[in-house]
Coordinates of C-alpha atoms (C1' of nucleotides) in Angstrom, one line a residue:
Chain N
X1 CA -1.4 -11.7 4.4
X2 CA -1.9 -8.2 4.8
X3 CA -2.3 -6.6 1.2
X4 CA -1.7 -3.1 2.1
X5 CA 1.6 -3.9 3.8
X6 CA 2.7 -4.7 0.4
X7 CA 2.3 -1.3 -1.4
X8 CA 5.3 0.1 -2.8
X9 CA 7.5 -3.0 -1.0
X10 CA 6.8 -5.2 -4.3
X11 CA 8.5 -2.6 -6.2
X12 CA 11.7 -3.2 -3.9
X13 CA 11.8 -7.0 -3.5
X14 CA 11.4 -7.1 -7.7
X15 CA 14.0 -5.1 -8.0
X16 CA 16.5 -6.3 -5.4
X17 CA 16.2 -9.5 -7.0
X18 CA 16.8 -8.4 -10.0
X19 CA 20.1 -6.8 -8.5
X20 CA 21.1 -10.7 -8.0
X21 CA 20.8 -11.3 -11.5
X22 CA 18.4 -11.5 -14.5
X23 CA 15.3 -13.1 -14.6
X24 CA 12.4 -13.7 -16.4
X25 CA 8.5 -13.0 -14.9
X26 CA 7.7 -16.6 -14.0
X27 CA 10.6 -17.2 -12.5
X28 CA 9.9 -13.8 -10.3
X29 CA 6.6 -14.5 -9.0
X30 CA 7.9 -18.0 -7.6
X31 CA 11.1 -16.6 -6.1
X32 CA 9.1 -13.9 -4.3
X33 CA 6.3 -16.2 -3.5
X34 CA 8.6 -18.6 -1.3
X35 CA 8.0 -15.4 1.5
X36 CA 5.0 -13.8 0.5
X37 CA 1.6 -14.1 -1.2
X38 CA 1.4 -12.1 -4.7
X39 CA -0.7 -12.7 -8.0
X40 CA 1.1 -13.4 -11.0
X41 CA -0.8 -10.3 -12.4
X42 CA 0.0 -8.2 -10.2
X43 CA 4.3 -8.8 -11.0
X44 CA 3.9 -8.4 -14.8
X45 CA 1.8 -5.2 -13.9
X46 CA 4.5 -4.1 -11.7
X47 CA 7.0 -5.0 -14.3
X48 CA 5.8 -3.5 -17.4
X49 CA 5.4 -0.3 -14.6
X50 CA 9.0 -0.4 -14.2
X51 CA 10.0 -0.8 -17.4
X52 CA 8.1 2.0 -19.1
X53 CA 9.9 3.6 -16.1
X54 CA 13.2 3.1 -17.4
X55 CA 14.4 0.7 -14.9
X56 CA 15.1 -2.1 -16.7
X57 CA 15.8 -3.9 -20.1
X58 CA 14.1 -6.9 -21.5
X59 CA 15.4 -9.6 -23.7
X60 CA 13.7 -12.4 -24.9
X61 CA 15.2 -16.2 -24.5
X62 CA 13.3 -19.3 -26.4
X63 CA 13.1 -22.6 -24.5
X64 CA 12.9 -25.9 -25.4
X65 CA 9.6 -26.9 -23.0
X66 CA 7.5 -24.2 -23.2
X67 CA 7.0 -20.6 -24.1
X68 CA 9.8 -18.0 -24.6
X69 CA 10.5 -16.3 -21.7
X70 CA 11.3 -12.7 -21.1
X71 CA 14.0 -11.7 -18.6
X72 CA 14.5 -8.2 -17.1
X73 CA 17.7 -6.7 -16.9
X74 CA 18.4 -3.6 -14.8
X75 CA 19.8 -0.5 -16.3
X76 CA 22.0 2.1 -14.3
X77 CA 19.2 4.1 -13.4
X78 CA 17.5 1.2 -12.0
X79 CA 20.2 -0.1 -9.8
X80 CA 20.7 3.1 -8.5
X81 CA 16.4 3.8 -7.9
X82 CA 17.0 0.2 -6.1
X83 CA 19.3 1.5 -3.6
X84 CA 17.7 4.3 -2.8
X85 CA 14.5 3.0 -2.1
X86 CA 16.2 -0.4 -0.3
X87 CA 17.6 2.7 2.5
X88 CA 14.2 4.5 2.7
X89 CA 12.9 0.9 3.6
X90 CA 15.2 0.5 6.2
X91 CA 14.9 4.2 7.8
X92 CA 10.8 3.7 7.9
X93 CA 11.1 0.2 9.0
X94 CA 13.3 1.6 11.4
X95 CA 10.9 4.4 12.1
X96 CA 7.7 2.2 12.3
X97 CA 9.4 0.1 15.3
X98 CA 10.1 3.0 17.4
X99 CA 6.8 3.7 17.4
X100 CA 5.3 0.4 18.4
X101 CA 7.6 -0.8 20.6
Chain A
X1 CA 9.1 9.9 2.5
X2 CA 7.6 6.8 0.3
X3 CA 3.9 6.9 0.8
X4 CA 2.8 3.0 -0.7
X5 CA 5.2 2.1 2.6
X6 CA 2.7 3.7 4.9
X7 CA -0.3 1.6 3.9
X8 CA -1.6 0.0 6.6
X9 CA 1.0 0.9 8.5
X10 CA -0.2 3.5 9.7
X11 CA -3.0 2.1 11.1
X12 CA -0.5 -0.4 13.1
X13 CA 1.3 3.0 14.4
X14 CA -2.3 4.5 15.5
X15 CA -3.5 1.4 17.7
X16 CA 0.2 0.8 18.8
X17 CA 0.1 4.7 19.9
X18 CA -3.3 4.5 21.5
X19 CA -2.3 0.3 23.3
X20 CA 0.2 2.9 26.0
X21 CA -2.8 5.4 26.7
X22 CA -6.1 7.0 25.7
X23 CA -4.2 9.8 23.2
X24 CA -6.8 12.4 21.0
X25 CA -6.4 13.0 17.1
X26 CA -4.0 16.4 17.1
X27 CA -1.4 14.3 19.8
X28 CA -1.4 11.5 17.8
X29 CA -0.6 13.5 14.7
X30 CA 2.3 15.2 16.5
X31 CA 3.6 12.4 18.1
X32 CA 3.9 10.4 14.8
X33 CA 5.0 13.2 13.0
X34 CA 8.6 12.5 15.2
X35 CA 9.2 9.5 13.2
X36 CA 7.4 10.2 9.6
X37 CA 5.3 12.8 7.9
X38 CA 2.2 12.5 7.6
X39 CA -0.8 14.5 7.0
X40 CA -3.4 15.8 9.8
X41 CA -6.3 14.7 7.4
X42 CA -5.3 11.2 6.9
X43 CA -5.1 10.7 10.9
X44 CA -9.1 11.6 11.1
X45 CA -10.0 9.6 7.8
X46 CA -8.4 6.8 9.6
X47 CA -9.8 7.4 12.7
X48 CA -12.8 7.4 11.9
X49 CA -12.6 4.4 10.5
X50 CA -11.3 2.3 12.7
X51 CA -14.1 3.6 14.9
X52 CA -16.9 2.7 13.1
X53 CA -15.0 -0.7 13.0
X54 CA -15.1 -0.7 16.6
X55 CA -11.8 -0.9 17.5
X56 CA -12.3 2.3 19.8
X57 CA -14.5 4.1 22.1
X58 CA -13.8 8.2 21.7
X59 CA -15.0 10.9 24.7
X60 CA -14.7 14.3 24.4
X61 CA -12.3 16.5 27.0
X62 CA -12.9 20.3 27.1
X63 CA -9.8 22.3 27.6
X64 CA -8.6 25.8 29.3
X65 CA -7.4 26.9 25.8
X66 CA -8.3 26.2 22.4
X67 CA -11.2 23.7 21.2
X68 CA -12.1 20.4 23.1
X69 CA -10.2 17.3 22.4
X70 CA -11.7 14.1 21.0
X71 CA -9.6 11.7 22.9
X72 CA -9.7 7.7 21.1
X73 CA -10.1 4.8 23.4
X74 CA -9.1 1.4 22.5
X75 CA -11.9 -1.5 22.9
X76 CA -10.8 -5.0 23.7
X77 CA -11.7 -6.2 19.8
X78 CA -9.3 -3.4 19.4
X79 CA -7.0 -4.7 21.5
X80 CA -6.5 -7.9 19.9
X81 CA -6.7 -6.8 16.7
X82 CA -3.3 -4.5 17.1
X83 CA -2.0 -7.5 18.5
X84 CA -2.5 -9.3 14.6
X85 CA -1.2 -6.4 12.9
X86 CA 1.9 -5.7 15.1
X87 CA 2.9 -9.8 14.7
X88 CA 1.6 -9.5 11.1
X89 CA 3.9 -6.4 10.3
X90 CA 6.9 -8.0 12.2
X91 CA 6.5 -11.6 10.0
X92 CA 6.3 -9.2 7.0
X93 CA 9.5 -7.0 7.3
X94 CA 11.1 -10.8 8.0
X95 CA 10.3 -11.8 4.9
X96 CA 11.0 -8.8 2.7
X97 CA 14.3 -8.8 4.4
X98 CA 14.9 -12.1 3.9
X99 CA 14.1 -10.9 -0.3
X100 CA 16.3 -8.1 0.1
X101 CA 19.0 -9.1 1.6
Chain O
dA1 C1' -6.4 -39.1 -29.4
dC2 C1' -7.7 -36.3 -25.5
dA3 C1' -7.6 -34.1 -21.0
dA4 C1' -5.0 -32.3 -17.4
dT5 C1' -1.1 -29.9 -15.7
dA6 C1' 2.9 -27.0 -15.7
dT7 C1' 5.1 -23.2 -17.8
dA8 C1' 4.8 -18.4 -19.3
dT9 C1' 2.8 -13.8 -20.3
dG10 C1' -0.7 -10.5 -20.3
dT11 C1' -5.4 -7.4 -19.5
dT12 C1' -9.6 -5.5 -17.2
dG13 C1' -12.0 -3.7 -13.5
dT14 C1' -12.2 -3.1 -8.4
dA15 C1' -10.8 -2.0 -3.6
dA16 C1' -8.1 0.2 -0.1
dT17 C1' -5.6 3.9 1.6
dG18 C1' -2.6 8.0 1.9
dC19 C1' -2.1 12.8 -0.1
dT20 C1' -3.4 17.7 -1.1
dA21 C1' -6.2 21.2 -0.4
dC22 C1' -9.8 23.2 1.8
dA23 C1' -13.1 24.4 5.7
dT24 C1' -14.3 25.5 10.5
dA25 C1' -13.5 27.3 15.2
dG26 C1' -11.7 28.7 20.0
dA27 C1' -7.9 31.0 22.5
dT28 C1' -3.8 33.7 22.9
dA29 C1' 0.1 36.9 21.5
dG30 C1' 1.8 40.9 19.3
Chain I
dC1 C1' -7.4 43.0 15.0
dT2 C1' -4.4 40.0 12.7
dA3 C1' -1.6 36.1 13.0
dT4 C1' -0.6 31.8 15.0
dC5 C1' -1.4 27.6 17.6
dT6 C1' -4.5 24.2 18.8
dA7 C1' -8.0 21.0 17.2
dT8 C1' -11.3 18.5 14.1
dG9 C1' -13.1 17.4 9.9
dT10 C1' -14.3 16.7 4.4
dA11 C1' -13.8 16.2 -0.9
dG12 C1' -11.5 14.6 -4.7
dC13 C1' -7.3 12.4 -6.5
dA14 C1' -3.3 9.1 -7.2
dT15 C1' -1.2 4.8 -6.5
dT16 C1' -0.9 0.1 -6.2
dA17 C1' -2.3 -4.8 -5.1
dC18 C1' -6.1 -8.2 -6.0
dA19 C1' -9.4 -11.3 -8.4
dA20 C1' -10.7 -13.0 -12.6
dC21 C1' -10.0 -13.9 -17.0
dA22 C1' -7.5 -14.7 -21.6
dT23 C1' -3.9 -16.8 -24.4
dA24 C1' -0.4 -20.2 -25.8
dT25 C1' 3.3 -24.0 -25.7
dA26 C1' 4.9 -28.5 -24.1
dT27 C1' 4.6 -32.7 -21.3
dT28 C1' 2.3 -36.5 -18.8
dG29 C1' -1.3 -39.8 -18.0
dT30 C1' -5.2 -42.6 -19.6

DNA sequence: ACAATATATGTTGTAATGCTACATAGATAG
DNA sequence: CTATCTATGTAGCATTACAACATATATTGT
């Protein structure tokens, strides 16, 4: 798994997921881990990132096995951040095949 | 332009570039600069690089105007190493889309 | 009772790579 | 003789993912 692929791509498959729904960091880093490779550190880096960014909310749910867990909602800004970045993916992965074809 | 997308990337569009044909660093700055900025520095940091990785041979051309051209050759390590990274990018965008959906 | 495992969140320091800005130089056009 | 195009290169900075570690609750096995 190529680590440098990655960069900046995170960002967008936390946050299109979080477009499906609210979730908590755990839950995350398993989701996103049935494609790709990614340290649990690295998602709560990226997610306290985003938040101090304004991109989401968090709220904090108890459970009955195990610790509390803290789920990430996006705000307006967020959703709309998501968008744009999910169309610059496309246009450079668009982009990037022209020129290895 | 998002610049975290282009890393490693870029060095998939360089050998990709350079699999069709010896190309030198100014043409291969143009001729990616069709699809997606990018800066002439970063092309000859990366360069030179992947040369002292050994993924090419480079020869010098002199020319009837202007200075002579440093033209990139690919070796057969690098070869089969832009093999990897085109199959490895290709799995990759599968799997983000497959996130992103 | 105790150890191991799964769940859950977080921090520190490092490595990789693209960017900006700058430097150099030959040849040609105005 | 200045500006522009062609052509190559370097120094320092910013961003982001990784490895390793730290903490804590709850359950399962022995």
């Amino acid at each position: 798994m190529n680590a440098q692929f990655k960069k900046g791509v995170l960002e967008l498959c936390v946050l299109a997921q979080l477009a499906k729904g609210d979730k908590y960091g755990y839950e995350l880093t398993e989701t996103i881990s049935e494609e790709m490779s990614v340290a649990s550190g690295t998602l709560y880096l990226l997610l306290r990132r985003l938040k101090d960014e304004n991109y989401f909310e968090t709220y904090l749910v108890e459970t009955a096995g195990g610790p509390a867990r803290k789920y990430y909602k996006l705000t307006d800004k967020g959703m709309s951040y998501t968008q744009e970045l999910k169309s610059g993916w496309l246009e450079f992965v668009g982009q990037v095949d022209r020129l290895i074809q």
